[in-house]
XYZ file of C-alpha atoms in Angstrom:
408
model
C 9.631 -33.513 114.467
C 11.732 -35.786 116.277
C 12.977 -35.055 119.989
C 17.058 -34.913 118.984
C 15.872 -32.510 115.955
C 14.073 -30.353 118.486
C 16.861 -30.460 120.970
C 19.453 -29.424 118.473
C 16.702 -26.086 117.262
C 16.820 -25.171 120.515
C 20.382 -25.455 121.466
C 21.354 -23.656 118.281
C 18.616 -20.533 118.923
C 20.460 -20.730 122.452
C 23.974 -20.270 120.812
C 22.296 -16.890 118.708
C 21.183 -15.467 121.785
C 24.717 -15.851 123.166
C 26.267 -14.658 120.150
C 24.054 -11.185 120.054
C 24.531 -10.242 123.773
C 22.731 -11.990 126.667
C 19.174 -11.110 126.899
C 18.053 -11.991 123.807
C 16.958 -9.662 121.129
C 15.655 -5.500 121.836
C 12.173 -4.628 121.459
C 13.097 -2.634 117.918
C 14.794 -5.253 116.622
C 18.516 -4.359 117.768
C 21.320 -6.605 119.534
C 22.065 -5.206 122.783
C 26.469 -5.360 123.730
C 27.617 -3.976 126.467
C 28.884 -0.859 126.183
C 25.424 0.859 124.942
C 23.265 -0.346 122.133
C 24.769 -0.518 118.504
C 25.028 2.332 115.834
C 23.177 1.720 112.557
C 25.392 0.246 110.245
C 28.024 -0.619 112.376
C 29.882 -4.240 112.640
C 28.891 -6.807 115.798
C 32.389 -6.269 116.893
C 32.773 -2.436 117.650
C 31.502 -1.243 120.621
C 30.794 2.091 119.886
C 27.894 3.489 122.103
C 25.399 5.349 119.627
C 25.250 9.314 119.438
C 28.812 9.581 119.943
C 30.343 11.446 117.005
C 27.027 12.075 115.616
C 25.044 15.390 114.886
C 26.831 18.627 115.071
C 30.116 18.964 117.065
C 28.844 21.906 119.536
C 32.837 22.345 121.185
C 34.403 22.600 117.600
C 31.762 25.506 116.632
C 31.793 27.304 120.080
C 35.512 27.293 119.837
C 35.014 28.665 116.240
C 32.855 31.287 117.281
C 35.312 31.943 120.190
C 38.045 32.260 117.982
C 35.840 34.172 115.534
C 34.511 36.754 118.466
C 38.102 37.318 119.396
C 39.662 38.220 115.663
C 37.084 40.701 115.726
C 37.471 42.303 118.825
C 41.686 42.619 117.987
C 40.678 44.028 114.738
C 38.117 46.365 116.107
C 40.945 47.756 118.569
C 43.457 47.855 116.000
C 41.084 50.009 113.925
C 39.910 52.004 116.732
C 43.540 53.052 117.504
C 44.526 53.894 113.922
C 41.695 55.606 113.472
C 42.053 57.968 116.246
C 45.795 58.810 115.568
C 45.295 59.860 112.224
C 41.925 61.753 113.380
C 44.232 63.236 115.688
C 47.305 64.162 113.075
C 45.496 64.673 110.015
C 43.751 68.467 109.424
C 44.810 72.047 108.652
C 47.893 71.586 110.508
C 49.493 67.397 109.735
C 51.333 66.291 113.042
C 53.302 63.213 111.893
C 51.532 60.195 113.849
C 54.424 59.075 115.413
C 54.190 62.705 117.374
C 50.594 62.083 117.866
C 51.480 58.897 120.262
C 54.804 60.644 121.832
C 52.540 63.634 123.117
C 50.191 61.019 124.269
C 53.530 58.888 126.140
C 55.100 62.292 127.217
C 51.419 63.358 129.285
C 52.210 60.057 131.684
C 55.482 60.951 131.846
C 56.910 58.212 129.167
C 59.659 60.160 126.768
C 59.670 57.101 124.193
C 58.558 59.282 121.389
C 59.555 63.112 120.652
C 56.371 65.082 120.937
C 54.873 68.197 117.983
C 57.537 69.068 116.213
C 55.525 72.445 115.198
C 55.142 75.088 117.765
C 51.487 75.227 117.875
C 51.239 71.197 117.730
C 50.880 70.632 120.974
C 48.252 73.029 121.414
C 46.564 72.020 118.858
C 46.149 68.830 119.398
C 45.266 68.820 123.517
C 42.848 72.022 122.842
C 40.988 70.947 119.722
C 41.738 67.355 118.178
C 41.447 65.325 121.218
C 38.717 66.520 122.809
C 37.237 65.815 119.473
C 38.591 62.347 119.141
C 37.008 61.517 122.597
C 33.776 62.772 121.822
C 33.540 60.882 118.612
C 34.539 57.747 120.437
C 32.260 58.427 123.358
C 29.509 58.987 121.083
C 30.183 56.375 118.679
C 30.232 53.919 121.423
C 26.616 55.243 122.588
C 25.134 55.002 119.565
C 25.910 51.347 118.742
C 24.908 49.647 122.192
C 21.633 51.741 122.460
C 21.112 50.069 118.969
C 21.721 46.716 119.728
C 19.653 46.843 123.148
C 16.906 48.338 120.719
C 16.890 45.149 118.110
C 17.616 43.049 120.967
C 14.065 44.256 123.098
C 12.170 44.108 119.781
C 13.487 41.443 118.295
C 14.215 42.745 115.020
C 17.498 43.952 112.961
C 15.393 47.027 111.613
C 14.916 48.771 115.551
C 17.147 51.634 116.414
C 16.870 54.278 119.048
C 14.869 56.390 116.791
C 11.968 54.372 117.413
C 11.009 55.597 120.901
C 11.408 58.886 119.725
C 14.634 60.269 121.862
C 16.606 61.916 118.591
C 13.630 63.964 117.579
C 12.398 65.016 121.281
C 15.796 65.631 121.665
C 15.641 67.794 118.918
C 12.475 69.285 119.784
C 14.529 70.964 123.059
C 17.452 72.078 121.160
C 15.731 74.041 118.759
C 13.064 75.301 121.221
C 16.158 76.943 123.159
C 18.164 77.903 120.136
C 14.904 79.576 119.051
C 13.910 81.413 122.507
C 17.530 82.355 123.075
C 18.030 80.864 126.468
C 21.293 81.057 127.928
C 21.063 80.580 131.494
C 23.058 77.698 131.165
C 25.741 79.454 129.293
C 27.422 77.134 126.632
C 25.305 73.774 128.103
C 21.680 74.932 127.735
C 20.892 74.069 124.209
C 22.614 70.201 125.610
C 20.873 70.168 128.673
C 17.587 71.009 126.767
C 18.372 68.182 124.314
C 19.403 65.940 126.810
C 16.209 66.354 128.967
C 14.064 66.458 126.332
C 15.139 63.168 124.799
C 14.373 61.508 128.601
C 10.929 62.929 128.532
C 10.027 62.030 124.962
C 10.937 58.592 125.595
C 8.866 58.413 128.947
C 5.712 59.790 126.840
C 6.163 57.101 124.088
C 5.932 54.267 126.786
C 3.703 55.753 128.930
C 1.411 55.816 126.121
C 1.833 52.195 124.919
C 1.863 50.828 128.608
C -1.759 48.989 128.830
C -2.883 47.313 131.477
C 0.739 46.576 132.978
C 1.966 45.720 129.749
C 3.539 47.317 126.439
C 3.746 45.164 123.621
C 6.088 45.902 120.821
C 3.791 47.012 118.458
C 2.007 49.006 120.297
C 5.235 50.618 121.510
C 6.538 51.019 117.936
C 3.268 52.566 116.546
C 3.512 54.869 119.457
C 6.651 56.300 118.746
C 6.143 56.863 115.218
C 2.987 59.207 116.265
C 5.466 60.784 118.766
C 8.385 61.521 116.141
C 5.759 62.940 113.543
C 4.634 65.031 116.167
C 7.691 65.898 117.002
C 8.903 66.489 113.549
C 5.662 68.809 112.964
C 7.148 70.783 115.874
C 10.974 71.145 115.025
C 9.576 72.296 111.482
C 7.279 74.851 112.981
C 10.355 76.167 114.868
C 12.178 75.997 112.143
C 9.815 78.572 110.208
C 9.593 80.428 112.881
C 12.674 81.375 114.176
C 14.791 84.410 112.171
C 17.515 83.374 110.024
C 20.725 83.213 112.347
C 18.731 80.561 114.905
C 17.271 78.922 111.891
C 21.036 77.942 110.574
C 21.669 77.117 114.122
C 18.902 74.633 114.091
C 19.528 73.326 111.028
C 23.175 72.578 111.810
C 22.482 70.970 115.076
C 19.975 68.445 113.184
C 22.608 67.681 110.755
C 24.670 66.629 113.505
C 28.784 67.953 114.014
C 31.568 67.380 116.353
C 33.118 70.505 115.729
C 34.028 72.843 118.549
C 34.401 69.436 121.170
C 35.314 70.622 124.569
C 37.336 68.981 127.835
C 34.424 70.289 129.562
C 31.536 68.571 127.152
C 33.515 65.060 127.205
C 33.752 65.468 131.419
C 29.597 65.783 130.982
C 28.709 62.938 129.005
C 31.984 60.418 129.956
C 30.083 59.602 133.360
C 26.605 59.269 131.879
C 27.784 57.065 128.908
C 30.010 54.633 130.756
C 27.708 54.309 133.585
C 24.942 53.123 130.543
C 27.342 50.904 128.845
C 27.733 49.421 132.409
C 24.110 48.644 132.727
C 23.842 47.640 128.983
C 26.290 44.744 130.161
C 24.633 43.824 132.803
C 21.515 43.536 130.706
C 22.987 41.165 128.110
C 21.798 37.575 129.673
C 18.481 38.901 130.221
C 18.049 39.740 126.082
C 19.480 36.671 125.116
C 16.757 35.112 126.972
C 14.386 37.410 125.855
C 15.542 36.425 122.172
C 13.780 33.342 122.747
C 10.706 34.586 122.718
C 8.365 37.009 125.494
C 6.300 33.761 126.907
C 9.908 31.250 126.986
C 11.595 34.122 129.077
C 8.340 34.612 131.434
C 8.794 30.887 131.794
C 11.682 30.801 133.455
C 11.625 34.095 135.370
C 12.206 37.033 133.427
C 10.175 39.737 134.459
C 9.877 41.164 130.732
C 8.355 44.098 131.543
C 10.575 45.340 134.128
C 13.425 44.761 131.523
C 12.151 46.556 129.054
C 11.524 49.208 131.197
C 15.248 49.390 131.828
C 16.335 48.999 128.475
C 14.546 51.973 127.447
C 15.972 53.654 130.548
C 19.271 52.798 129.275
C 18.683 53.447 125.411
C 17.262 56.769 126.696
C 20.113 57.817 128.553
C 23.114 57.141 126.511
C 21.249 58.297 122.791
C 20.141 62.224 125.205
C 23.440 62.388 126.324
C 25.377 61.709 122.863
C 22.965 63.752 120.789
C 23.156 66.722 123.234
C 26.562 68.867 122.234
C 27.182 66.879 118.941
C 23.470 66.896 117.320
C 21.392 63.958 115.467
C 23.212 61.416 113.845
C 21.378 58.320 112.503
C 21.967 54.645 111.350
C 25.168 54.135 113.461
C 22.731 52.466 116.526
C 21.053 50.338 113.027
C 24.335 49.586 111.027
C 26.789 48.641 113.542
C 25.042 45.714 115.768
C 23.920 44.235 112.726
C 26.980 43.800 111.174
C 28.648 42.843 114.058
C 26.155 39.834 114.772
C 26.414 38.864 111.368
C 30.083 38.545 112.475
C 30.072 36.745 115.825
C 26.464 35.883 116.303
C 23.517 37.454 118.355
C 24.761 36.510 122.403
C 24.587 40.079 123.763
C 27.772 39.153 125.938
C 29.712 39.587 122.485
C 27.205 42.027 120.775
C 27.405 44.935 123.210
C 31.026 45.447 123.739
C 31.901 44.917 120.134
C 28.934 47.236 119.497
C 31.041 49.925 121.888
C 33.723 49.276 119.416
C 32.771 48.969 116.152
C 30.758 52.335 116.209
C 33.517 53.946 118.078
C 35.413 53.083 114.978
C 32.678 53.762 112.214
C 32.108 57.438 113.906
C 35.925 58.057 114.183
C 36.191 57.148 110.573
C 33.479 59.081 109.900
C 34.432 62.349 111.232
C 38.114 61.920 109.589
C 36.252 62.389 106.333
C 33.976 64.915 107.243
C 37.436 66.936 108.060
C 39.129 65.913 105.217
C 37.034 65.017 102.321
C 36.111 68.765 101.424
C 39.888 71.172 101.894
C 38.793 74.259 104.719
C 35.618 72.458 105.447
C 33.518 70.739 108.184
C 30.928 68.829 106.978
C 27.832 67.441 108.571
C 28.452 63.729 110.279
C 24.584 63.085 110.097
C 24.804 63.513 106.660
C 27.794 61.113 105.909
C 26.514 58.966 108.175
C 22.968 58.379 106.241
C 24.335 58.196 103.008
C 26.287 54.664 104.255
C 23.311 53.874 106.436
C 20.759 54.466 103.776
C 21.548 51.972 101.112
C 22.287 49.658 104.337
C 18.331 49.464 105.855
C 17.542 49.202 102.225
C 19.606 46.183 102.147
C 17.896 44.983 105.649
C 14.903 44.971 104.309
C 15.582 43.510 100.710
C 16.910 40.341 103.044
C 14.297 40.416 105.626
C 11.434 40.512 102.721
C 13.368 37.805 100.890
C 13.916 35.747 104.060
C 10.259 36.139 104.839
C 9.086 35.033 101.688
C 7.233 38.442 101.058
C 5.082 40.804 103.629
C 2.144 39.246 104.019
């Protein structure tokens, strides 16, 4: 080769360089521009930096699911109000709706609305619909968030507050008082049996499953099945037991009822239920963590235990106080927070307060039917209330099986 042919090689591999970016050529290949290396694909001339505008756009879907979260939650109250007027006006004696709110206005002192027309509506309505209304509501509201803290702790859609065992200890006291005839309590003692009952039951089941500083879900889940067959086993030798008047009452109290509501019953169980809801909330960062997995949350300092101890504090507290003057009723804590994360997602910041509403609404609309579906009767909420959730945690675990790809 002769020297100009060499000299012209090496002034036009010069002029490449200069044309690709100074520096010459990247390891993998690429031409380096400034601005950040080049897309894939992309012409010499744009200088767009790579990873911008690719993958998923995370704002657009957060402000989806923010837009998503809040539709529900307008809905939900929307519901929730409707729901509890017409639970309010509809029975034995219809106040118009419109009456409903204006006795509602006129008890703060706002005349916007006329109030009962009827001469007894106004009785009726502060002495034996609302009280009801506010129990459902209270109840409802119980129900759901022990339910979602319950999958949240375990980890699974198919947890409710059953599993530790609080309905049926809970049950276990009722029907030990109704049977015995205690009444030192007056009207509250077959409650405040239930209620304490419930607390203790759920203090066995861990107590049992704690080993060596630790319960581990299954463990804790096995436990509490022994506990509610044992419990079961007791409430149906009670059952035989007792004569025929206290064995009605027991069966009625298992089938679960909000009639006869009292001021005096909601004034009990307001505090205790808000004051759990509270805690629930507080609770909610800790779960999502503890979604990712027992030895991820450890990692970056959740004390697991310690929150599951509190979460079945919690759970304990609000399902003993809202099974204690209205009875058992099941699937609302199992229905409602799945739904409702099939909705908006599983971030407990969302879950639990649309959890307070959605089985607010679900027991309100419940109890409307179980006033009106059957003319001069009152039927049993527990039982309307399985016969939706039923067929629903057979659907649950159709999907889980199917998602799983079978049991094994």
């Amino acid at each position: 080769m002769s020297e100009s042919t060499e000299i012209r090689d090496r002034s036009l591999r010069r002029s490449r360089r200069d044309r690709l970016g100074e520096g010459g050529p990247r390891r993998d290949g690429g031409p380096l521009r400034e601005g950040g290396p080049l897309r894939e694909g992309s012409p010499l001339g744009e200088d767009k930096p790579a990873g911008k505008g690719d993958g998923l756009d995370l704002g657009r879907i957060r402000g989806q699911r923010t837009a998503r979260a809040g539709t529900l939650f307008l809905i939900l109250i929307i519901a929730l109000i409707a729901a509890c007027v017409l639970s309010a006006a509809i029975g034995q004696l219809f106040i118009p709706p419109l009456e409903v709110v204006g006795s509602l206005l006129n008890k703060v002192g706002l005349d916007w609305l006329p109030g009962p027309s009827h001469d007894f509506g106004e009785e009726a309505l502060w002495q034996v619909r609302f009280p009801r209304v506010v129990m459902t509501v209270l109840v409802g509201a119980a129900l759901a968030v022990a339910g979602a803290m319950m999958q949240g702790v375990f980890g699974n859609p198919l947890a409710e507050p059953g599993v530790v065992g609080v309905s049926s200890g809970a049950a276990v006291g009722a029907s030990a008082s109704i049977l015995f005839g205690w009444s030192f309590l007056g009207a509250f003692t077959t409650p405040t049996f239930a209620f304490v009952s419930g607390l203790i039951t759920t203090f066995i089941v861990y107590t049992v499953s704690r080993s060596g500083g630790r319960t581990e879900v299954i463990t804790l889940v096995l436990t509490g099945v022994a506990v509610n067959a044992i419990a079961g086993a007791a409430i149906a030798y009670i059952t035989f037991a007792a004569p025929t008047s206290a064995r009605e009452q027991i069966v009625f109290w298992q089938m679960g009822s909000f009639n006869g509501s009292l001021w005096s019953q909601v004034g009990l169980i307001l505090p205790l239920i808000v004051f759990g809801i509270i805690i629930a909330q507080t609770l909610a960062p800790g779960l999502d963590i503890l979604s990712l997995g027992e030895k991820s949350a450890r990692h970056v300092g959740i004390n697991v235990e310690r929150l599951r101890i509190i979460v079945m504090a919690v759970v304990a507290l609000l399902v003993s106080a809202a099974v204690a003057f209205c009875g058992i009723i099941a699937f609302v804590g199992l229905v409602v927070p799945h739904i409702i994360r099939m909705i908006i997602g599983p971030g407990h910041r969302l879950l639990l307060p649309a959890s307070v509403l959605g089985g607010a609404v679900l027991l309100s609309i419940a109890d409307l039917a179980a006033r009106t579906l059957v003319e001069f009767a009152d039927l049993p909420i527990g039982m309307l209330t399985s016969l939706v959730g039923g067929p629903f945690f057979f659907y649950l675990i159709r999907r889980s099986r199917k998602e799983s790809g079978g049991w094994a």
